[in-house]
Amino acid sequence: MKTSILLASIVATLSGNAPEPAADGKLRIICFGAHPDDCEIQVGGVAAMWAAKGHHVKLVSVTNGDIGHWREAGGPLARRRKAEAERADQILGVTCEVLDIHDGELLPTVENRRLITRLIREWKADIVMSPRPNDYHPDHRYTGVLVQDAAYMVTVPFFCPDVPYLKSNPVFLYYPDSFQKPNPFQPDVAVAIDSVIQKKLDALDGMESQFYEGGANGSAELVPNDPAKQQERHRQVRGFFEKRYQDQAQRFRSKLAEYYGHEKAGSIKYAEAFEICEYGRHPDQNELRKLFPFFGE
Amino acid sequence: MKTSILLASIVATLSGNAPEPAADGKLRIICFGAHPDDCEIQVGGVAAMWAAKGHHVKLVSVTNGDIGHWREAGGPLARRRKAEAERADQILGVTCEVLDIHDGELLPTVENRRLITRLIREWKADIVMSPRPNDYHPDHRYTGVLVQDAAYMVTVPFFCPDVPYLKSNPVFLYYPDSFQKPNPFQPDVAVAIDSVIQKKLDALDGMESQFYEGGANGSAELVPNDPAKQQERHRQVRGFFEKRYQDQAQRFRSKLAEYYGHEKAGSIKYAEAFEICEYGRHPDQNELRKLFPFFGE
Amino acid sequence: MKTSILLASIVATLSGNAPEPAADGKLRIICFGAHPDDCEIQVGGVAAMWAAKGHHVKLVSVTNGDIGHWREAGGPLARRRKAEAERADQILGVTCEVLDIHDGELLPTVENRRLITRLIREWKADIVMSPRPNDYHPDHRYTGVLVQDAAYMVTVPFFCPDVPYLKSNPVFLYYPDSFQKPNPFQPDVAVAIDSVIQKKLDALDGMESQFYEGGANGSAELVPNDPAKQQERHRQVRGFFEKRYQDQAQRFRSKLAEYYGHEKAGSIKYAEAFEICEYGRHPDQNELRKLFPFFGE
Amino acid sequence: MKTSILLASIVATLSGNAPEPAADGKLRIICFGAHPDDCEIQVGGVAAMWAAKGHHVKLVSVTNGDIGHWREAGGPLARRRKAEAERADQILGVTCEVLDIHDGELLPTVENRRLITRLIREWKADIVMSPRPNDYHPDHRYTGVLVQDAAYMVTVPFFCPDVPYLKSNPVFLYYPDSFQKPNPFQPDVAVAIDSVIQKKLDALDGMESQFYEGGANGSAELVPNDPAKQQERHRQVRGFFEKRYQDQAQRFRSKLAEYYGHEKAGSIKYAEAFEICEYGRHPDQNELRKLFPFFGE
Amino acid sequence: MKTSILLASIVATLSGNAPEPAADGKLRIICFGAHPDDCEIQVGGVAAMWAAKGHHVKLVSVTNGDIGHWREAGGPLARRRKAEAERADQILGVTCEVLDIHDGELLPTVENRRLITRLIREWKADIVMSPRPNDYHPDHRYTGVLVQDAAYMVTVPFFCPDVPYLKSNPVFLYYPDSFQKPNPFQPDVAVAIDSVIQKKLDALDGMESQFYEGGANGSAELVPNDPAKQQERHRQVRGFFEKRYQDQAQRFRSKLAEYYGHEKAGSIKYAEAFEICEYGRHPDQNELRKLFPFFGE
Amino acid sequence: MKTSILLASIVATLSGNAPEPAADGKLRIICFGAHPDDCEIQVGGVAAMWAAKGHHVKLVSVTNGDIGHWREAGGPLARRRKAEAERADQILGVTCEVLDIHDGELLPTVENRRLITRLIREWKADIVMSPRPNDYHPDHRYTGVLVQDAAYMVTVPFFCPDVPYLKSNPVFLYYPDSFQKPNPFQPDVAVAIDSVIQKKLDALDGMESQFYEGGANGSAELVPNDPAKQQERHRQVRGFFEKRYQDQAQRFRSKLAEYYGHEKAGSIKYAEAFEICEYGRHPDQNELRKLFPFFGE
């Protein structure tokens, strides 16, 4: 009964009905990563697939990535990485935003919570994505905490009263990682990205400061002058990521099978996967199939 | 051997003897919730039972609830919610305190740690209750963190030297929630609240801004003008909570059986349950039976 | 292939090769504790064993311990506890540092993250140790968080550009504790400290403000005037710790067996054990045997 | 010589040439007030005059005014006050922005410094206005500090590298106040607002929550039900402000004379006046006459 | 006209009428000092005179003074200094409060602003006193800033809605100091304390940790064992302060003359003096004579 | 009488005797600037003169200058500017320290207060220099505030108990600036730097990122490729600074006359000047002549 659902906000917002579809009938997805490349790595495939169907996807880097390189740093690097993210997101067909917060210094303050809350609301998000709060980089962890801290608050009218609140708590999803403690990533949905793998590799290959040049842990030897070696280096980058999504297809094969059937799942080469965050709306598989409208293809 | 117990504070304070009983032989319980209604929801039944036996119970809302409504907010709402909490706590027979911290903005600062520490000490608490640090609302989580951060510190004489320290670390208990990650709520004690269920429903029903009107996720349609519909709405509120504590009796049936015996446990209709926090004193079931003197009835 | 390892920093830093040995061929270990005694309790044995072989060990207390006593506090206590730590660390043959941060007030700020990062870098650490982020004292927990937050960042050149970065992420290890939630301590390596147990007991026995006098939870009755009783008290302190490390040998017996073989492990009387933190480099047992060069003896 | 001017930034930015005029040849002015009404009170007249000539004026309230009333508060008040400011600014012909920062809680943090810096840059301001850092309300003082802290920084390319920096430090001006310590307000320019006084009174009269109803220090007696009394109350509000700007004309008569000549100045009935902040560009009277293109009329 | 006064809060609160007298017809004064002795030094004489007439005076130390000694520190010193302040204030006949904030670490946070606001409101103060924001000790300066930041806010109903606001902004007064920049202390009222000078010296002499022992800049040589030297030391302390208030009578002689007439002023030996803070209500000399009802005697 | 001096710390520390000379009979001076060049600009001449006489001078940049350039920023710029400061300070013969705090983000936190306090203590400073708290750049202002906040605290034993306190409050001096509000710079001592002007120009000329290249407000046109133009640019830099110190000699001529006599003062070409901060020890001219042992030459 609907009224009793409204009694206690947690019930209303965690188990409630999905929101009315947007005016244009399209889904609205916003994804948070700590640095300008994290979203692209984690959800670049599905993002491109949503975009191709006309759904609205925004990738947000919560920091500006201004220490993410072995040779450059500060504002000039921040600008370079933003430009790379914009180029990559153009390839993927999605909207790009890079917040100007120092890389390596993100904290779960109330100011940042408001920032995230406003971005989710302004995007009128049906789906919100983020890293889990346990990951190897403090910015990843605190991005996870901040998005958790914005979950539910996006539905509270007088938190950030300057931005219209969401009537329905979005579905919040985590990206996969390999950490086991205190608990491992558990996929709730897995999606084949075979149809867009080249597009995703193009997007990532173009983020040169981070991948081709090796990012914070790179070095001069990664940046050859010889054009043949340069080409070889590009092939390495693409190969590295190609293998990563192959490994993910392997790792999440049984979850793929739930959505695609065993046979089809067996032939999937590249995959992305996501885990439901308990603090957003709790979708059942039925709703997930609507949010990820790719399984019947 | 007592002296060796005193060697390492963790041993002394986590496994140590229970404190001397208070001068009046009564228990002293302090419960923290994030908003003016959280304590009442989670421990209103047992609180009323303790109070009825002359034990001293205090319910503290760590924020003032000033965004917890769909139409009102700010100071006027804070005052309304405080008044509602005071009325509810009067029904339950317990002491009420609402801290003036903005709803939705609670952080685990050292200042707030001191605030919680002083409240626990001033109440000379035997038992301290709080939400777990994993729950859907950031204020709930940080209330959990703050109470954890005050555990043990309440026994350190020169932390907050202005308030007499506790010679014995209280037993810290968590309220139940339904979240599974990183680990689910595990009940250590469950109590039948059948004898006070009407009193608890009266208390909750009177917190109109939060339940009758639907709180932050409510709406105008929940507040009818028609007296018949108003009565109906009140019935809904009571029915919602009645079901909640029935569900809890069902969920924690086996724990009830440990304390009441299987037969009696089978007939319990409404229950509250709590989990021991590892950072407070570790009571055995024997001590828990003294702290919850309800099982022999 | 090395270049592909360099592609993604997490791969590079979490699974990468161990660093080149230091110029003198010796290991470099830095251990963080919340208070001036935590490192000594947790790793005093192995520290002394490393030191005896010429390896470089530093024990850092992240707070100054200035409320860790029942009678004294503030700057005078901070100085006393630092002097005690220095004396203890001299007995163990290791370097001592006590940071001047108020006891009971440690927070995971970016400033403190930098402080920890610099200490790890300046020590050119191969191994970094800390408590887990779940422990009974907030300072312990936040020490754990701070060291986690410095892990990986120690390898980022332009985080703290004033201090040379580490080319290789160290192995980060946790001390044992008895807490079960959200997940219990799981030993990855256990070491017999029988050969240095008396040295360790000497070191701890000399930290009188904390153990002999009972620290924050002590009392005047622990500090007798009668020389015979004083000697008895010293025996109690030593006995308490002797038992603690016996218990650890018992608790971690199967892990000892992995490293020493069953027979030898069975005769080990005193032990220390450590768990690998997932955010540092992931050593295999082979590397662990090099980092803990004690098993063939 | 231009190059030597570039040597030391302070010389370059404090005494440098005025910037190139904007593409449309119009001036760009941004004014900061602490609450939604402060800008309108202080510069509403000149703002309307600039706007009438096609110059670009933006009025920014740094807090949302959410405690600025005797009966209402929180988000609902914030929304009401924003709506009132928007209506008033529409009357004045200027752009309106109200930041969502709690009234009474503004602090000169680096986050807020960035916020102000970005607003100034995005507006490509020639003139920036604010209260002095000594005024009776803490939000006024800290608005003054924040704007001071943004002065000069707006010209530093890699402070907020996400927003194009200003090549020339704007002229920063203070609003008048009556405080004498540590030093009194000293007018550097005074402007007759006789031509727009009715427009300004209309704008202020429409900010009912603050003036008609009395704001934070008002009371129910100010809000009569009797339409005749309501009209009377509106007349009071207008009369109060009419007198205020008359008093200012009187107070700054000699400064008016500098700009208008003695005779014309003598007949000016209403005025606004401003003091040059030393931390912005230092305009001479010649430049001021260009920035305030009203004196030849 | 009263209604127009209500229009703009600054007019209402800075020039408004004095509040209605308290129910018992007595004045209510609250004085803030940075450390447990600052109020006693600055206003101990007038405080005793008010108290003797039945007026209500409270002296608040904003920090606990826990580093204000050359030998002791921390919680034990905080307790000692609080006890000394209580004893001194008992001699003066006034109420004592010492806040538990670390000495040397006071900052003008919003939390502290609320704390000061609540204390002023709860005391229903007619007069509030503090150091100026320019003084030699950072705690003095920030005490001055905090009290300034609470001025006016005490009249805003929904700042700290948990404590009834003041209908009238109190008169805020500064203590004298000798600093010249940016502007020197200017007395607005000066009061003879000849009638209570012995009581004041008794109060100060009893604050042994600070004066007899020399406080933070004292040394062992100030604390003789020889009873004759001890007596001598007490005489020194009293003599030092006696001279201080003689010097003040001399320094503020002309202001004394304004209130007492030239002849009487000439014979005054000991004085205290105060400057009106511009951010509180602006009393005229007439109101000052009511607030300091000592001049007709 | 010395003991009475010890009674009140302010008297003791603000008017007290100068400290015992250091073991080597030399003066110890520490100077704080906001960026790596501020100290060199303000006190490079006198610093070199002290150094030439064997006195110990340390120049500290409180931020790392990592946004102080129009093309570069972040860690790489921080390293470049530190290297430049070290080279300049080597030319001057003084010790260099650059703190790793982000340029443009300095705040007067307690952590930074401790940092400054420790540096002053560790240098055992007789003289401490800083900008005034009113200057055009927020980092300059907050450097001024931080040094003020450390004044006196350097003498309090249990503030930063880990570093030996100073028995005597140093003399604190401000650098000159041209700002008039709230009060202008007033020289208390002025020193001819004619003997070291070339050395100072060499030092400044070598700080190429800041002067030759124009710092934050520079541009590519300042950095010619043509060696002849490069030389010309170097001449401009030197000429700019030569004129600056000539202007200072002119501005402070009358103060120079006080120290050198009118005749000699008239021939001084280049000067530096300083104002006494009221929060440090108050030296008379006699003491100033000892601290600046240059006037008899």
mmCIF file of N, CA and C in Angstrom, chain C residues 102-176:
data_model
loop_
_atom_site.group_PDB
_atom_site.id
_atom_site.type_symbol
_atom_site.label_atom_id
_atom_site.label_comp_id
_atom_site.label_asym_id
_atom_site.label_seq_id
_atom_site.Cartn_x
_atom_site.Cartn_y
_atom_site.Cartn_z
ATOM 1 N N HIS C 102 47.967 15.499 19.773
ATOM 2 C CA HIS C 102 47.261 15.159 21.007
ATOM 3 C C HIS C 102 46.688 13.744 20.955
ATOM 4 N N ASP C 103 46.946 13.010 21.986
ATOM 5 C CA ASP C 103 46.340 11.700 22.220
ATOM 6 C C ASP C 103 44.812 11.857 22.297
ATOM 7 N N GLY C 104 44.108 10.970 21.622
ATOM 8 C CA GLY C 104 42.640 11.016 21.669
ATOM 9 C C GLY C 104 42.027 11.970 20.665
ATOM 10 N N GLU C 105 42.846 12.611 19.856
ATOM 11 C CA GLU C 105 42.316 13.629 18.929
ATOM 12 C C GLU C 105 42.805 13.426 17.495
ATOM 13 N N LEU C 106 43.368 12.269 17.195
ATOM 14 C CA LEU C 106 43.888 12.023 15.851
ATOM 15 C C LEU C 106 42.750 11.928 14.837
ATOM 16 N N LEU C 107 42.914 12.618 13.711
ATOM 17 C CA LEU C 107 41.924 12.532 12.635
ATOM 18 C C LEU C 107 42.635 12.278 11.309
ATOM 19 N N PRO C 108 41.928 11.626 10.378
ATOM 20 C CA PRO C 108 42.558 11.320 9.085
ATOM 21 C C PRO C 108 42.537 12.512 8.140
ATOM 22 N N THR C 109 43.187 13.596 8.522
ATOM 23 C CA THR C 109 43.250 14.791 7.680
ATOM 24 C C THR C 109 44.288 14.605 6.577
ATOM 25 N N VAL C 110 44.231 15.472 5.575
ATOM 26 C CA VAL C 110 45.239 15.432 4.522
ATOM 27 C C VAL C 110 46.610 15.836 5.082
ATOM 28 N N GLU C 111 46.623 16.739 6.049
ATOM 29 C CA GLU C 111 47.895 17.133 6.658
ATOM 30 C C GLU C 111 48.563 15.912 7.305
ATOM 31 N N ASN C 112 47.777 15.149 8.046
ATOM 32 C CA ASN C 112 48.352 13.963 8.676
ATOM 33 C C ASN C 112 48.731 12.912 7.633
ATOM 34 N N ARG C 113 47.964 12.827 6.566
ATOM 35 C CA ARG C 113 48.321 11.900 5.489
ATOM 36 C C ARG C 113 49.693 12.262 4.917
ATOM 37 N N ARG C 114 49.927 13.539 4.741
ATOM 38 C CA ARG C 114 51.231 13.970 4.239
ATOM 39 C C ARG C 114 52.350 13.614 5.222
ATOM 40 N N LEU C 115 52.079 13.828 6.489
ATOM 41 C CA LEU C 115 53.061 13.551 7.536
ATOM 42 C C LEU C 115 53.492 12.083 7.468
ATOM 43 N N ILE C 116 52.518 11.199 7.383
ATOM 44 C CA ILE C 116 52.793 9.762 7.328
ATOM 45 C C ILE C 116 53.519 9.429 6.025
ATOM 46 N N THR C 117 53.058 10.022 4.940
ATOM 47 C CA THR C 117 53.679 9.766 3.640
ATOM 48 C C THR C 117 55.154 10.136 3.669
ATOM 49 N N ARG C 118 55.438 11.306 4.237
ATOM 50 C CA ARG C 118 56.838 11.743 4.281
ATOM 51 C C ARG C 118 57.694 10.813 5.134
ATOM 52 N N LEU C 119 57.137 10.382 6.262
ATOM 53 C CA LEU C 119 57.912 9.497 7.134
ATOM 54 C C LEU C 119 58.244 8.187 6.418
ATOM 55 N N ILE C 120 57.268 7.650 5.707
ATOM 56 C CA ILE C 120 57.499 6.392 4.982
ATOM 57 C C ILE C 120 58.556 6.594 3.895
ATOM 58 N N ARG C 121 58.428 7.705 3.167
ATOM 59 C CA ARG C 121 59.388 7.964 2.097
ATOM 60 C C ARG C 121 60.790 8.212 2.635
ATOM 61 N N GLU C 122 60.860 9.031 3.671
ATOM 62 C CA GLU C 122 62.190 9.362 4.198
ATOM 63 C C GLU C 122 62.898 8.114 4.725
ATOM 64 N N TRP C 123 62.106 7.177 5.212
ATOM 65 C CA TRP C 123 62.704 5.929 5.704
ATOM 66 C C TRP C 123 62.989 4.971 4.547
ATOM 67 N N LYS C 124 62.536 5.312 3.331
ATOM 68 C CA LYS C 124 62.693 4.439 2.153
ATOM 69 C C LYS C 124 62.213 3.032 2.491
ATOM 70 N N ALA C 125 61.003 2.965 3.002
ATOM 71 C CA ALA C 125 60.539 1.729 3.629
ATOM 72 C C ALA C 125 60.265 0.607 2.619
ATOM 73 N N ASP C 126 60.688 -0.594 2.973
ATOM 74 C CA ASP C 126 60.276 -1.819 2.287
ATOM 75 C C ASP C 126 58.994 -2.365 2.913
ATOM 76 N N ILE C 127 58.876 -2.159 4.208
ATOM 77 C CA ILE C 127 57.712 -2.647 4.961
ATOM 78 C C ILE C 127 57.150 -1.495 5.786
ATOM 79 N N VAL C 128 55.817 -1.382 5.806
ATOM 80 C CA VAL C 128 55.131 -0.397 6.645
ATOM 81 C C VAL C 128 54.103 -1.148 7.480
ATOM 82 N N MET C 129 54.067 -0.871 8.768
ATOM 83 C CA MET C 129 53.116 -1.572 9.632
ATOM 84 C C MET C 129 52.185 -0.584 10.339
ATOM 85 N N SER C 130 50.995 -1.071 10.657
ATOM 86 C CA SER C 130 50.016 -0.231 11.364
ATOM 87 C C SER C 130 48.931 -1.109 11.959
ATOM 88 N N PRO C 131 48.117 -0.518 12.845
ATOM 89 C CA PRO C 131 46.907 -1.240 13.274
ATOM 90 C C PRO C 131 45.905 -1.297 12.122
ATOM 91 N N ARG C 132 44.942 -2.187 12.213
ATOM 92 C CA ARG C 132 43.836 -2.212 11.259
ATOM 93 C C ARG C 132 42.911 -1.025 11.542
ATOM 94 N N PRO C 133 42.117 -0.635 10.564
ATOM 95 C CA PRO C 133 41.199 0.488 10.840
ATOM 96 C C PRO C 133 40.013 0.093 11.706
ATOM 97 N N ASN C 134 39.969 -1.149 12.138
ATOM 98 C CA ASN C 134 38.966 -1.456 13.162
ATOM 99 C C ASN C 134 39.661 -1.987 14.392
ATOM 100 N N ASP C 135 39.592 -1.200 15.434
ATOM 101 C CA ASP C 135 40.229 -1.506 16.707
ATOM 102 C C ASP C 135 39.475 -0.686 17.759
ATOM 103 N N TYR C 136 39.721 -0.941 19.026
ATOM 104 C CA TYR C 136 38.832 -0.366 20.048
ATOM 105 C C TYR C 136 39.056 1.122 20.320
ATOM 106 N N HIS C 137 40.213 1.660 19.995
ATOM 107 C CA HIS C 137 40.552 3.049 20.340
ATOM 108 C C HIS C 137 40.494 3.890 19.062
ATOM 109 N N PRO C 138 39.810 5.040 19.092
ATOM 110 C CA PRO C 138 39.727 5.829 17.850
ATOM 111 C C PRO C 138 41.097 6.176 17.277
ATOM 112 N N ASP C 139 42.073 6.442 18.118
ATOM 113 C CA ASP C 139 43.409 6.743 17.593
ATOM 114 C C ASP C 139 43.995 5.546 16.838
ATOM 115 N N HIS C 140 43.708 4.340 17.303
ATOM 116 C CA HIS C 140 44.185 3.151 16.590
ATOM 117 C C HIS C 140 43.513 3.097 15.213
ATOM 118 N N ARG C 141 42.199 3.279 15.231
ATOM 119 C CA ARG C 141 41.480 3.189 13.959
ATOM 120 C C ARG C 141 41.982 4.236 12.966
ATOM 121 N N TYR C 142 42.141 5.465 13.437
ATOM 122 C CA TYR C 142 42.531 6.523 12.503
ATOM 123 C C TYR C 142 44.003 6.414 12.116
ATOM 124 N N THR C 143 44.834 5.820 12.969
ATOM 125 C CA THR C 143 46.195 5.493 12.531
ATOM 126 C C THR C 143 46.119 4.507 11.377
ATOM 127 N N GLY C 144 45.246 3.517 11.521
ATOM 128 C CA GLY C 144 45.069 2.550 10.435
ATOM 129 C C GLY C 144 44.605 3.230 9.153
ATOM 130 N N VAL C 145 43.633 4.136 9.278
ATOM 131 C CA VAL C 145 43.127 4.840 8.097
ATOM 132 C C VAL C 145 44.229 5.695 7.470
ATOM 133 N N LEU C 146 44.966 6.400 8.313
ATOM 134 C CA LEU C 146 46.010 7.287 7.785
ATOM 135 C C LEU C 146 47.086 6.512 7.035
ATOM 136 N N VAL C 147 47.479 5.382 7.564
ATOM 137 C CA VAL C 147 48.518 4.606 6.884
ATOM 138 C C VAL C 147 47.946 4.034 5.579
ATOM 139 N N GLN C 148 46.697 3.585 5.601
ATOM 140 C CA GLN C 148 46.048 3.173 4.351
ATOM 141 C C GLN C 148 46.041 4.319 3.351
ATOM 142 N N ASP C 149 45.719 5.508 3.848
ATOM 143 C CA ASP C 149 45.616 6.648 2.939
ATOM 144 C C ASP C 149 46.979 7.065 2.386
ATOM 145 N N ALA C 150 48.037 6.688 3.061
ATOM 146 C CA ALA C 150 49.386 6.981 2.553
ATOM 147 C C ALA C 150 49.880 5.883 1.613
ATOM 148 N N ALA C 151 49.328 4.672 1.785
ATOM 149 C CA ALA C 151 49.727 3.584 0.887
ATOM 150 C C ALA C 151 49.411 4.007 -0.540
ATOM 151 N N TYR C 152 50.152 3.616 -1.460
ATOM 152 C CA TYR C 152 50.112 4.001 -2.864
ATOM 153 C C TYR C 152 50.551 5.455 -3.055
ATOM 154 N N MET C 153 50.019 6.407 -2.232
ATOM 155 C CA MET C 153 50.402 7.819 -2.416
ATOM 156 C C MET C 153 51.916 7.996 -2.246
ATOM 157 N N VAL C 154 52.545 7.120 -1.485
ATOM 158 C CA VAL C 154 54.010 7.219 -1.340
ATOM 159 C C VAL C 154 54.711 7.051 -2.684
ATOM 160 N N THR C 155 54.017 6.480 -3.670
ATOM 161 C CA THR C 155 54.640 6.260 -4.985
ATOM 162 C C THR C 155 54.317 7.358 -5.990
ATOM 163 N N VAL C 156 53.470 8.303 -5.601
ATOM 164 C CA VAL C 156 53.030 9.344 -6.536
ATOM 165 C C VAL C 156 53.984 10.539 -6.416
ATOM 166 N N PRO C 157 54.776 10.801 -7.463
ATOM 167 C CA PRO C 157 55.862 11.786 -7.324
ATOM 168 C C PRO C 157 55.408 13.160 -6.848
ATOM 169 N N PHE C 158 54.242 13.618 -7.315
ATOM 170 C CA PHE C 158 53.885 15.001 -7.010
ATOM 171 C C PHE C 158 52.881 15.140 -5.879
ATOM 172 N N PHE C 159 52.679 14.071 -5.111
ATOM 173 C CA PHE C 159 52.082 14.210 -3.791
ATOM 174 C C PHE C 159 53.267 14.401 -2.858
ATOM 175 N N CYS C 160 53.303 15.514 -2.120
ATOM 176 C CA CYS C 160 54.498 15.845 -1.327
ATOM 177 C C CYS C 160 55.740 15.876 -2.210
ATOM 178 N N PRO C 161 55.780 16.807 -3.169
ATOM 179 C CA PRO C 161 56.927 16.828 -4.081
ATOM 180 C C PRO C 161 58.226 17.202 -3.397
ATOM 181 N N ASP C 162 58.154 17.581 -2.127
ATOM 182 C CA ASP C 162 59.376 17.969 -1.417
ATOM 183 C C ASP C 162 60.175 16.769 -0.918
ATOM 184 N N VAL C 163 59.611 15.591 -0.998
ATOM 185 C CA VAL C 163 60.303 14.402 -0.490
ATOM 186 C C VAL C 163 60.338 13.360 -1.608
ATOM 187 N N PRO C 164 61.508 12.818 -1.917
ATOM 188 C CA PRO C 164 61.583 11.836 -3.017
ATOM 189 C C PRO C 164 60.609 10.688 -2.818
ATOM 190 N N TYR C 165 59.883 10.366 -3.865
ATOM 191 C CA TYR C 165 58.867 9.319 -3.794
ATOM 192 C C TYR C 165 59.512 7.937 -3.861
ATOM 193 N N LEU C 166 58.724 6.941 -3.492
ATOM 194 C CA LEU C 166 59.194 5.561 -3.559
ATOM 195 C C LEU C 166 58.875 4.997 -4.938
ATOM 196 N N LYS C 167 59.846 4.363 -5.549
ATOM 197 C CA LYS C 167 59.605 3.771 -6.880
ATOM 198 C C LYS C 167 58.706 2.553 -6.770
ATOM 199 N N SER C 168 58.683 1.963 -5.602
ATOM 200 C CA SER C 168 57.893 0.746 -5.417
ATOM 201 C C SER C 168 57.038 0.891 -4.164
ATOM 202 N N ASN C 169 55.774 0.542 -4.275
ATOM 203 C CA ASN C 169 54.882 0.581 -3.117
ATOM 204 C C ASN C 169 55.363 -0.447 -2.097
ATOM 205 N N PRO C 170 55.597 -0.054 -0.839
ATOM 206 C CA PRO C 170 56.047 -1.033 0.152
ATOM 207 C C PRO C 170 54.974 -2.094 0.420
ATOM 208 N N VAL C 171 55.384 -3.116 1.122
ATOM 209 C CA VAL C 171 54.422 -4.072 1.687
ATOM 210 C C VAL C 171 53.863 -3.447 2.958
ATOM 211 N N PHE C 172 52.534 -3.358 3.046
ATOM 212 C CA PHE C 172 51.886 -2.815 4.245
ATOM 213 C C PHE C 172 51.308 -3.979 5.046
ATOM 214 N N LEU C 173 51.580 -3.981 6.338
ATOM 215 C CA LEU C 173 51.134 -5.081 7.190
ATOM 216 C C LEU C 173 50.366 -4.548 8.391
ATOM 217 N N TYR C 174 49.368 -5.319 8.823
ATOM 218 C CA TYR C 174 48.580 -4.966 10.001
ATOM 219 C C TYR C 174 49.031 -5.784 11.203
ATOM 220 N N TYR C 175 48.885 -5.176 12.366
ATOM 221 C CA TYR C 175 49.102 -5.887 13.627
ATOM 222 C C TYR C 175 47.859 -6.714 13.959
ATOM 223 N N PRO C 176 48.011 -7.728 14.743
ATOM 224 C CA PRO C 176 46.827 -8.516 15.144
ATOM 225 C C PRO C 176 45.974 -7.789 16.184
#
